[in-house]
């Protein structure tokens, strides 16, 4: 570098005008085109609204927030409820003090809570499963068929059976045979207050699910898996028409087991008494009792008799019974009561075997 350059040239370099050249855009590292000017955004930028969290709603709840029904809301209620029901709703609203509602208002904290505030008045297609049977499918007067009704069904089947009938005709009749009297939709596709399943029968995320036949369960090792075809089991299969795999898949349990003493002409004979129940978890339930000198024989006989005595139990929503049932057996007064969804964590053994609930 030369230091002999005049000082004038050095100072002139600061005042020299910059030449205006063409602007060359730099290359971007993504395929989007380069924008040289501010443009209007594609989506408007909304400001944050005055929204509150669930905790803030609970903390700031006041009696003024609970307002009475307006005329428009009453007109909408008249379309859904009868005048007697509407009068009961208004009486209930008038009996509740808004101050108590504000003080006792709280958001659910249990594991089944909702993460959003909803009054369940509308079905949100994004979060709610809205495919369910209509209310018109319900038939509250439906009853189980009697033996005479089943005899008429069998007689009609044999009367209309073609000459070249095959096993497929019998299977089709057995699968379509109804067990109740009333609306057909009430038995095949009843309305339920429970949330329907995510998938229809046979659907899944990756592949079709295995179809489950009615009144049949997968085989398990709980009862009779390793036993051979004994004479008692052979008579059971012949009298009921069940298969060995179906009998093995039934859930059985011995409820009562104690010794009894019978007075005979040879003296007192001690025997074992057992009372057992059997069910398939899909509506069939039976009770059987037996006595034998050996406890193992008494248990086996009571279970076989329970299987032979299995009858279809009408279930509400596939989990409980219709209404309350009272009965008396000897000195024992028994009362079975229906319960809403989620009631208790443990059901009676009778309901477990009948509805496959825990």
mmCIF file of C-alpha atoms in Angstrom:
data_model
loop_
_atom_site.group_PDB
_atom_site.id
_atom_site.type_symbol
_atom_site.label_atom_id
_atom_site.label_comp_id
_atom_site.label_asym_id
_atom_site.label_seq_id
_atom_site.Cartn_x
_atom_site.Cartn_y
_atom_site.Cartn_z
ATOM 1 C CA UNK A 1 0.000 0.000 0.000
ATOM 2 C CA UNK A 2 1.354 3.420 -0.911
ATOM 3 C CA UNK A 3 1.386 6.154 1.761
ATOM 4 C CA UNK A 4 2.225 8.891 -0.758
ATOM 5 C CA UNK A 5 -1.412 9.397 -1.719
ATOM 6 C CA UNK A 6 -2.476 13.051 -1.334
ATOM 7 C CA UNK A 7 -4.663 13.930 1.602
ATOM 8 C CA UNK A 8 -7.123 15.634 -0.727
ATOM 9 C CA UNK A 9 -8.052 12.351 -2.347
ATOM 10 C CA UNK A 10 -8.573 10.737 1.005
ATOM 11 C CA UNK A 11 -11.054 13.389 2.163
ATOM 12 C CA UNK A 12 -12.792 13.452 -1.200
ATOM 13 C CA UNK A 13 -13.704 9.802 -0.881
ATOM 14 C CA UNK A 14 -16.129 10.602 1.976
ATOM 15 C CA UNK A 15 -18.102 13.155 -0.054
ATOM 16 C CA UNK A 16 -18.273 11.228 -3.289
ATOM 17 C CA UNK A 17 -21.840 10.289 -4.276
ATOM 18 C CA UNK A 18 -22.802 6.659 -4.325
ATOM 19 C CA UNK A 19 -23.769 5.422 -7.754
ATOM 20 C CA UNK A 20 -27.362 4.170 -8.002
ATOM 21 C CA UNK A 21 -27.273 0.649 -9.384
ATOM 22 C CA UNK A 22 -29.968 -1.908 -10.036
ATOM 23 C CA UNK A 23 -31.188 -3.889 -7.020
ATOM 24 C CA UNK A 24 -30.445 -7.565 -7.360
ATOM 25 C CA UNK A 25 -32.551 -9.752 -5.043
ATOM 26 C CA UNK A 26 -30.698 -12.325 -3.029
ATOM 27 C CA UNK A 27 -31.507 -16.001 -3.554
ATOM 28 C CA UNK A 28 -33.867 -17.470 -0.969
ATOM 29 C CA UNK A 29 -33.571 -20.876 0.637
ATOM 30 C CA UNK A 30 -37.247 -21.827 0.081
ATOM 31 C CA UNK A 31 -39.459 -21.977 -2.999
ATOM 32 C CA UNK A 32 -41.632 -19.025 -1.958
ATOM 33 C CA UNK A 33 -41.281 -15.941 -4.093
ATOM 34 C CA UNK A 34 -39.553 -12.917 -2.622
ATOM 35 C CA UNK A 35 -41.831 -10.109 -1.488
ATOM 36 C CA UNK A 36 -40.466 -6.549 -1.806
ATOM 37 C CA UNK A 37 -43.475 -4.691 -0.473
ATOM 38 C CA UNK A 38 -45.888 -5.045 2.419
ATOM 39 C CA UNK A 39 -49.018 -6.793 1.280
ATOM 40 C CA UNK A 40 -52.365 -7.372 2.920
ATOM 41 C CA UNK A 41 -52.385 -10.568 5.002
ATOM 42 C CA UNK A 42 -54.488 -13.406 3.682
ATOM 43 C CA UNK A 43 -56.199 -13.964 7.027
ATOM 44 C CA UNK A 44 -57.231 -11.054 9.229
ATOM 45 C CA UNK A 45 -55.391 -10.694 12.502
ATOM 46 C CA UNK A 46 -58.069 -10.724 15.163
ATOM 47 C CA UNK A 47 -57.216 -9.339 18.521
ATOM 48 C CA UNK A 48 -57.575 -11.547 21.552
ATOM 49 C CA UNK A 49 -61.116 -11.344 22.835
ATOM 50 C CA UNK A 50 -62.087 -11.030 26.439
ATOM 51 C CA UNK A 51 -62.223 -14.782 27.068
ATOM 52 C CA UNK A 52 -62.014 -16.430 30.469
ATOM 53 C CA UNK A 53 -60.703 -19.747 31.613
ATOM 54 C CA UNK A 54 -62.809 -22.264 33.511
ATOM 55 C CA UNK A 55 -61.156 -21.254 36.776
ATOM 56 C CA UNK A 56 -61.950 -17.591 36.146
ATOM 57 C CA UNK A 57 -65.559 -18.430 35.322
ATOM 58 C CA UNK A 58 -65.889 -20.323 38.602
ATOM 59 C CA UNK A 59 -64.278 -17.527 40.592
ATOM 60 C CA UNK A 60 -66.264 -14.678 39.011
ATOM 61 C CA UNK A 61 -69.672 -16.382 39.031
ATOM 62 C CA UNK A 62 -72.431 -14.037 40.281
ATOM 63 C CA UNK A 63 -76.170 -14.500 40.882
ATOM 64 C CA UNK A 64 -76.908 -12.107 38.007
ATOM 65 C CA UNK A 65 -75.400 -14.604 35.576
ATOM 66 C CA UNK A 66 -78.351 -16.979 36.179
ATOM 67 C CA UNK A 67 -81.140 -15.270 34.284
ATOM 68 C CA UNK A 68 -84.716 -16.543 33.911
ATOM 69 C CA UNK A 69 -85.996 -17.943 30.642
ATOM 70 C CA UNK A 70 -86.850 -15.405 27.964
ATOM 71 C CA UNK A 71 -89.968 -15.563 25.825
ATOM 72 C CA UNK A 72 -87.969 -16.951 22.901
ATOM 73 C CA UNK A 73 -86.507 -19.696 25.084
ATOM 74 C CA UNK A 74 -89.936 -20.561 26.482
ATOM 75 C CA UNK A 75 -91.309 -20.805 22.958
ATOM 76 C CA UNK A 76 -88.487 -23.199 22.061
ATOM 77 C CA UNK A 77 -89.170 -25.283 25.173
ATOM 78 C CA UNK A 78 -92.850 -25.585 24.255
ATOM 79 C CA UNK A 79 -91.837 -27.407 21.093
ATOM 80 C CA UNK A 80 -89.939 -30.067 23.067
ATOM 81 C CA UNK A 81 -91.949 -30.459 26.296
ATOM 82 C CA UNK A 82 -95.593 -30.816 27.229
ATOM 83 C CA UNK A 83 -97.338 -28.074 29.237
ATOM 84 C CA UNK A 84 -97.104 -30.216 32.390
ATOM 85 C CA UNK A 85 -93.378 -30.755 31.911
ATOM 86 C CA UNK A 86 -92.844 -27.066 31.174
ATOM 87 C CA UNK A 87 -94.708 -26.121 34.356
ATOM 88 C CA UNK A 88 -92.497 -28.520 36.336
ATOM 89 C CA UNK A 89 -89.374 -26.961 34.807
ATOM 90 C CA UNK A 90 -90.521 -23.447 35.704
ATOM 91 C CA UNK A 91 -91.381 -24.552 39.248
ATOM 92 C CA UNK A 92 -87.940 -26.092 39.638
ATOM 93 C CA UNK A 93 -86.245 -22.947 38.339
ATOM 94 C CA UNK A 94 -88.247 -20.793 40.742
ATOM 95 C CA UNK A 95 -87.409 -23.036 43.714
ATOM 96 C CA UNK A 96 -83.641 -22.638 43.249
ATOM 97 C CA UNK A 97 -82.069 -19.423 44.516
ATOM 98 C CA UNK A 98 -79.564 -17.894 42.040
ATOM 99 C CA UNK A 99 -77.343 -17.034 44.998
ATOM 100 C CA UNK A 100 -77.024 -20.707 45.894
ATOM 101 C CA UNK A 101 -76.266 -21.538 42.278
ATOM 102 C CA UNK A 102 -73.475 -18.960 42.183
ATOM 103 C CA UNK A 103 -71.962 -20.120 45.470
ATOM 104 C CA UNK A 104 -72.148 -23.836 44.667
ATOM 105 C CA UNK A 105 -71.124 -23.545 41.023
ATOM 106 C CA UNK A 106 -67.987 -25.568 40.316
ATOM 107 C CA UNK A 107 -66.207 -27.202 37.408
ATOM 108 C CA UNK A 108 -65.737 -30.953 37.534
ATOM 109 C CA UNK A 109 -62.330 -32.119 38.746
ATOM 110 C CA UNK A 110 -62.728 -35.866 38.274
ATOM 111 C CA UNK A 111 -60.789 -37.816 35.607
ATOM 112 C CA UNK A 112 -63.855 -37.819 33.312
ATOM 113 C CA UNK A 113 -64.137 -34.028 33.230
ATOM 114 C CA UNK A 114 -64.485 -32.035 30.034
ATOM 115 C CA UNK A 115 -61.705 -29.696 29.008
ATOM 116 C CA UNK A 116 -64.195 -27.217 27.591
ATOM 117 C CA UNK A 117 -67.386 -25.608 28.864
ATOM 118 C CA UNK A 118 -70.497 -27.127 27.314
ATOM 119 C CA UNK A 119 -74.174 -27.168 28.268
ATOM 120 C CA UNK A 120 -74.842 -30.249 26.088
ATOM 121 C CA UNK A 121 -77.605 -28.416 24.224
ATOM 122 C CA UNK A 122 -76.018 -29.000 20.815
ATOM 123 C CA UNK A 123 -73.854 -31.711 19.283
ATOM 124 C CA UNK A 124 -70.402 -30.545 18.246
ATOM 125 C CA UNK A 125 -69.362 -32.578 15.191
ATOM 126 C CA UNK A 126 -65.681 -32.088 15.986
ATOM 127 C CA UNK A 127 -65.656 -33.509 19.510
ATOM 128 C CA UNK A 128 -68.975 -35.339 19.911
ATOM 129 C CA UNK A 129 -69.855 -38.703 18.455
ATOM 130 C CA UNK A 130 -73.235 -37.994 16.928
ATOM 131 C CA UNK A 131 -74.145 -41.305 15.281
ATOM 132 C CA UNK A 132 -76.807 -42.846 17.475
ATOM 133 C CA UNK A 133 -80.214 -44.415 17.117
ATOM 134 C CA UNK A 134 -83.237 -42.081 17.213
ATOM 135 C CA UNK A 135 -85.546 -41.937 20.208
ATOM 136 C CA UNK A 136 -88.398 -43.272 18.102
ATOM 137 C CA UNK A 137 -86.733 -46.717 18.178
ATOM 138 C CA UNK A 138 -87.513 -47.076 21.885
ATOM 139 C CA UNK A 139 -90.410 -49.268 22.944
ATOM 140 C CA UNK A 140 -91.047 -49.140 26.679
ATOM 141 C CA UNK A 141 -93.783 -51.783 26.477
ATOM 142 C CA UNK A 142 -91.565 -54.474 24.921
ATOM 143 C CA UNK A 143 -91.710 -57.865 26.626
ATOM 144 C CA UNK A 144 -89.911 -61.160 26.230
ATOM 145 C CA UNK A 145 -91.490 -63.848 24.102
ATOM 146 C CA UNK A 146 -93.138 -66.753 25.850
ATOM 147 C CA UNK A 147 -92.720 -70.420 25.017
ATOM 148 C CA UNK A 148 -95.890 -70.324 22.910
ATOM 149 C CA UNK A 149 -94.488 -67.447 20.855
ATOM 150 C CA UNK A 150 -91.308 -69.387 20.118
ATOM 151 C CA UNK A 151 -93.372 -72.436 19.181
ATOM 152 C CA UNK A 152 -95.303 -70.305 16.685
ATOM 153 C CA UNK A 153 -92.044 -68.997 15.216
ATOM 154 C CA UNK A 154 -90.688 -72.514 14.782
ATOM 155 C CA UNK A 155 -93.966 -73.703 13.273
ATOM 156 C CA UNK A 156 -93.937 -70.815 10.812
ATOM 157 C CA UNK A 157 -90.337 -71.609 9.884
ATOM 158 C CA UNK A 158 -91.076 -75.280 9.177
ATOM 159 C CA UNK A 159 -94.221 -74.343 7.257
ATOM 160 C CA UNK A 160 -92.404 -71.874 5.003
ATOM 161 C CA UNK A 161 -89.229 -73.948 4.723
ATOM 162 C CA UNK A 162 -88.400 -74.880 1.100
ATOM 163 C CA UNK A 163 -88.124 -78.496 0.024
ATOM 164 C CA UNK A 164 -84.395 -78.240 -0.686
ATOM 165 C CA UNK A 165 -83.610 -76.598 2.658
ATOM 166 C CA UNK A 166 -79.998 -76.479 3.784
ATOM 167 C CA UNK A 167 -78.155 -75.675 6.975
ATOM 168 C CA UNK A 168 -77.829 -72.066 5.806
ATOM 169 C CA UNK A 169 -81.613 -71.635 6.063
ATOM 170 C CA UNK A 170 -81.566 -72.784 9.673
ATOM 171 C CA UNK A 171 -78.626 -70.518 10.534
ATOM 172 C CA UNK A 172 -80.395 -67.574 8.907
ATOM 173 C CA UNK A 173 -83.544 -68.290 10.906
ATOM 174 C CA UNK A 174 -81.633 -68.646 14.188
ATOM 175 C CA UNK A 175 -79.752 -65.387 13.656
ATOM 176 C CA UNK A 176 -82.877 -63.389 12.760
ATOM 177 C CA UNK A 177 -85.134 -64.895 15.432
ATOM 178 C CA UNK A 178 -86.337 -62.186 17.784
ATOM 179 C CA UNK A 179 -86.653 -62.708 21.530
ATOM 180 C CA UNK A 180 -88.938 -59.750 22.342
ATOM 181 C CA UNK A 181 -92.390 -58.535 21.359
ATOM 182 C CA UNK A 182 -92.716 -54.938 20.214
ATOM 183 C CA UNK A 183 -90.807 -52.696 17.873
ATOM 184 C CA UNK A 184 -88.133 -54.462 15.890
ATOM 185 C CA UNK A 185 -85.866 -51.396 16.109
ATOM 186 C CA UNK A 186 -86.013 -51.533 19.912
ATOM 187 C CA UNK A 187 -84.241 -54.905 19.859
ATOM 188 C CA UNK A 188 -81.916 -54.496 16.873
ATOM 189 C CA UNK A 189 -80.959 -50.815 17.174
ATOM 190 C CA UNK A 190 -82.259 -49.355 20.460
ATOM 191 C CA UNK A 191 -81.821 -45.756 21.486
ATOM 192 C CA UNK A 192 -79.304 -45.294 24.289
ATOM 193 C CA UNK A 193 -78.199 -42.389 26.446
ATOM 194 C CA UNK A 194 -74.650 -43.724 26.320
ATOM 195 C CA UNK A 195 -72.167 -42.353 23.817
ATOM 196 C CA UNK A 196 -71.959 -44.673 20.785
ATOM 197 C CA UNK A 197 -68.747 -46.367 19.785
ATOM 198 C CA UNK A 198 -66.174 -44.629 17.616
ATOM 199 C CA UNK A 199 -66.446 -47.317 14.948
ATOM 200 C CA UNK A 200 -69.334 -49.279 13.574
ATOM 201 C CA UNK A 201 -69.292 -53.074 13.947
ATOM 202 C CA UNK A 202 -66.409 -54.435 11.885
ATOM 203 C CA UNK A 203 -64.558 -51.117 11.504
ATOM 204 C CA UNK A 204 -61.168 -50.116 12.913
ATOM 205 C CA UNK A 205 -58.275 -47.809 12.115
ATOM 206 C CA UNK A 206 -56.198 -50.349 10.215
ATOM 207 C CA UNK A 207 -58.297 -53.390 9.479
ATOM 208 C CA UNK A 208 -61.720 -54.822 9.989
ATOM 209 C CA UNK A 209 -62.423 -56.119 13.462
ATOM 210 C CA UNK A 210 -63.388 -59.725 14.033
ATOM 211 C CA UNK A 211 -67.134 -60.153 14.105
ATOM 212 C CA UNK A 212 -68.521 -61.409 17.409
ATOM 213 C CA UNK A 213 -71.506 -63.709 17.130
ATOM 214 C CA UNK A 214 -74.402 -63.032 19.524
ATOM 215 C CA UNK A 215 -74.603 -65.139 22.670
ATOM 216 C CA UNK A 216 -71.066 -66.390 22.190
ATOM 217 C CA UNK A 217 -67.735 -65.539 23.799
ATOM 218 C CA UNK A 218 -64.165 -66.433 23.075
ATOM 219 C CA UNK A 219 -62.906 -69.543 24.796
ATOM 220 C CA UNK A 220 -61.082 -69.009 28.055
ATOM 221 C CA UNK A 221 -59.363 -71.147 30.652
ATOM 222 C CA UNK A 222 -61.685 -70.216 33.494
ATOM 223 C CA UNK A 223 -63.858 -73.302 33.312
ATOM 224 C CA UNK A 224 -63.388 -76.685 31.697
ATOM 225 C CA UNK A 225 -60.460 -75.968 29.387
ATOM 226 C CA UNK A 226 -58.473 -79.089 30.126
ATOM 227 C CA UNK A 227 -61.389 -81.399 30.901
ATOM 228 C CA UNK A 228 -62.302 -84.232 28.597
ATOM 229 C CA UNK A 229 -65.700 -85.165 27.249
ATOM 230 C CA UNK A 230 -67.231 -86.814 30.289
ATOM 231 C CA UNK A 231 -70.639 -88.412 30.410
ATOM 232 C CA UNK A 232 -72.090 -85.440 32.304
ATOM 233 C CA UNK A 233 -70.649 -82.978 29.776
ATOM 234 C CA UNK A 234 -71.879 -85.107 26.879
ATOM 235 C CA UNK A 235 -75.426 -85.115 28.296
ATOM 236 C CA UNK A 236 -75.202 -81.348 28.784
ATOM 237 C CA UNK A 237 -74.172 -80.779 25.158
ATOM 238 C CA UNK A 238 -76.907 -83.082 23.877
ATOM 239 C CA UNK A 239 -79.653 -81.490 25.977
ATOM 240 C CA UNK A 240 -78.720 -77.858 25.294
ATOM 241 C CA UNK A 241 -77.313 -78.016 21.767
ATOM 242 C CA UNK A 242 -74.269 -75.960 22.750
ATOM 243 C CA UNK A 243 -70.808 -76.721 21.444
ATOM 244 C CA UNK A 244 -67.917 -77.660 23.686
ATOM 245 C CA UNK A 245 -66.092 -74.424 22.815
ATOM 246 C CA UNK A 246 -69.148 -72.376 23.790
ATOM 247 C CA UNK A 247 -69.456 -74.164 27.141
ATOM 248 C CA UNK A 248 -65.758 -73.603 27.828
ATOM 249 C CA UNK A 249 -66.163 -69.897 27.116
ATOM 250 C CA UNK A 250 -68.965 -69.414 29.638
ATOM 251 C CA UNK A 251 -68.204 -67.592 32.865
ATOM 252 C CA UNK A 252 -69.194 -69.568 35.952
ATOM 253 C CA UNK A 253 -68.878 -68.940 39.666
ATOM 254 C CA UNK A 254 -69.855 -70.867 42.781
ATOM 255 C CA UNK A 255 -71.645 -68.505 45.168
ATOM 256 C CA UNK A 256 -72.581 -70.835 48.032
ATOM 257 C CA UNK A 257 -70.774 -73.971 49.170
ATOM 258 C CA UNK A 258 -71.384 -75.697 52.486
ATOM 259 C CA UNK A 259 -72.071 -79.125 53.914
ATOM 260 C CA UNK A 260 -75.542 -80.441 54.700
ATOM 261 C CA UNK A 261 -76.628 -83.481 56.717
ATOM 262 C CA UNK A 262 -79.529 -85.636 55.544
ATOM 263 C CA UNK A 263 -81.226 -88.089 57.898
ATOM 264 C CA UNK A 264 -81.818 -91.428 56.158
ATOM 265 C CA UNK A 265 -82.757 -94.911 57.306
ATOM 266 C CA UNK A 266 -79.046 -95.710 57.365
ATOM 267 C CA UNK A 267 -78.279 -92.757 59.591
ATOM 268 C CA UNK A 268 -76.991 -89.261 58.945
ATOM 269 C CA UNK A 269 -75.335 -88.725 55.575
ATOM 270 C CA UNK A 270 -73.145 -85.667 55.092
ATOM 271 C CA UNK A 271 -73.112 -84.092 51.635
ATOM 272 C CA UNK A 272 -71.782 -80.930 49.992
ATOM 273 C CA UNK A 273 -74.250 -78.346 48.700
ATOM 274 C CA UNK A 274 -73.210 -75.853 45.966
ATOM 275 C CA UNK A 275 -75.067 -73.022 44.262
ATOM 276 C CA UNK A 276 -73.471 -71.678 41.069
ATOM 277 C CA UNK A 277 -74.290 -69.164 38.371
ATOM 278 C CA UNK A 278 -73.281 -69.124 34.714
ATOM 279 C CA UNK A 279 -73.420 -66.469 32.015
ATOM 280 C CA UNK A 280 -71.906 -65.489 28.711
ATOM 281 C CA UNK A 281 -71.706 -61.722 29.303
ATOM 282 C CA UNK A 282 -74.176 -61.030 26.504
ATOM 283 C CA UNK A 283 -77.567 -61.561 28.110
ATOM 284 C CA UNK A 284 -77.671 -65.259 29.055
ATOM 285 C CA UNK A 285 -77.757 -66.040 32.784
ATOM 286 C CA UNK A 286 -78.551 -69.213 34.725
ATOM 287 C CA UNK A 287 -78.547 -70.462 38.314
ATOM 288 C CA UNK A 288 -78.048 -74.079 39.368
ATOM 289 C CA UNK A 289 -77.652 -76.027 42.598
ATOM 290 C CA UNK A 290 -76.551 -79.566 43.370
ATOM 291 C CA UNK A 291 -75.662 -81.895 46.258
ATOM 292 C CA UNK A 292 -73.109 -84.674 46.263
ATOM 293 C CA UNK A 293 -70.890 -86.571 48.648
ATOM 294 C CA UNK A 294 -67.816 -85.163 46.879
ATOM 295 C CA UNK A 295 -67.322 -81.397 46.724
ATOM 296 C CA UNK A 296 -65.830 -81.530 43.210
ATOM 297 C CA UNK A 297 -68.862 -83.414 41.887
ATOM 298 C CA UNK A 298 -71.238 -80.965 43.571
ATOM 299 C CA UNK A 299 -69.462 -77.978 42.010
ATOM 300 C CA UNK A 300 -69.456 -79.555 38.544
ATOM 301 C CA UNK A 301 -73.120 -80.566 38.727
ATOM 302 C CA UNK A 302 -74.209 -77.126 39.954
ATOM 303 C CA UNK A 303 -72.312 -75.404 37.124
ATOM 304 C CA UNK A 304 -73.773 -77.739 34.510
ATOM 305 C CA UNK A 305 -77.278 -77.156 35.841
ATOM 306 C CA UNK A 306 -76.676 -73.394 35.780
ATOM 307 C CA UNK A 307 -75.624 -73.675 32.131
ATOM 308 C CA UNK A 308 -78.703 -75.775 31.366
ATOM 309 C CA UNK A 309 -80.961 -73.202 33.079
ATOM 310 C CA UNK A 310 -79.556 -70.152 31.262
ATOM 311 C CA UNK A 311 -82.251 -67.748 30.078
ATOM 312 C CA UNK A 312 -82.014 -64.442 28.138
ATOM 313 C CA UNK A 313 -82.178 -61.440 30.459
ATOM 314 C CA UNK A 314 -83.575 -58.169 29.009
ATOM 315 C CA UNK A 315 -80.951 -55.491 29.584
ATOM 316 C CA UNK A 316 -81.210 -51.721 29.381
ATOM 317 C CA UNK A 317 -78.337 -50.281 27.326
ATOM 318 C CA UNK A 318 -76.596 -53.649 27.628
ATOM 319 C CA UNK A 319 -75.439 -52.934 31.184
ATOM 320 C CA UNK A 320 -78.333 -52.961 33.705
ATOM 321 C CA UNK A 321 -81.954 -54.075 34.166
ATOM 322 C CA UNK A 322 -85.271 -52.415 33.398
ATOM 323 C CA UNK A 323 -86.636 -50.819 36.556
ATOM 324 C CA UNK A 324 -86.495 -52.345 40.034
ATOM 325 C CA UNK A 325 -87.270 -56.019 40.634
ATOM 326 C CA UNK A 326 -88.319 -57.471 43.988
ATOM 327 C CA UNK A 327 -88.557 -61.146 44.871
ATOM 328 C CA UNK A 328 -88.543 -63.537 47.799
ATOM 329 C CA UNK A 329 -86.879 -66.938 47.950
ATOM 330 C CA UNK A 330 -87.540 -68.703 51.225
ATOM 331 C CA UNK A 331 -86.697 -66.227 53.968
ATOM 332 C CA UNK A 332 -84.540 -64.029 51.719
ATOM 333 C CA UNK A 333 -86.019 -60.868 50.229
ATOM 334 C CA UNK A 334 -84.087 -59.818 47.128
ATOM 335 C CA UNK A 335 -84.301 -56.448 45.407
ATOM 336 C CA UNK A 336 -82.413 -55.543 42.235
ATOM 337 C CA UNK A 337 -82.338 -51.853 41.325
ATOM 338 C CA UNK A 338 -81.372 -50.249 38.036
ATOM 339 C CA UNK A 339 -78.506 -47.775 38.097
ATOM 340 C CA UNK A 340 -77.371 -44.929 35.801
ATOM 341 C CA UNK A 341 -74.099 -45.063 33.840
ATOM 342 C CA UNK A 342 -71.008 -44.856 36.043
ATOM 343 C CA UNK A 343 -72.834 -45.821 39.248
ATOM 344 C CA UNK A 344 -70.403 -47.600 41.596
ATOM 345 C CA UNK A 345 -67.172 -49.238 40.512
ATOM 346 C CA UNK A 346 -68.117 -52.864 41.268
ATOM 347 C CA UNK A 347 -71.313 -54.649 40.297
ATOM 348 C CA UNK A 348 -72.903 -57.740 41.761
ATOM 349 C CA UNK A 349 -71.713 -61.052 40.385
ATOM 350 C CA UNK A 350 -75.107 -61.627 38.773
ATOM 351 C CA UNK A 351 -74.818 -58.443 36.715
ATOM 352 C CA UNK A 352 -71.168 -59.167 35.899
ATOM 353 C CA UNK A 353 -72.006 -62.489 34.278
ATOM 354 C CA UNK A 354 -75.109 -61.132 32.571
ATOM 355 C CA UNK A 355 -73.713 -57.852 31.192
ATOM 356 C CA UNK A 356 -69.945 -58.467 31.127
ATOM 357 C CA UNK A 357 -69.332 -55.360 33.304
ATOM 358 C CA UNK A 358 -66.775 -55.011 36.090
#
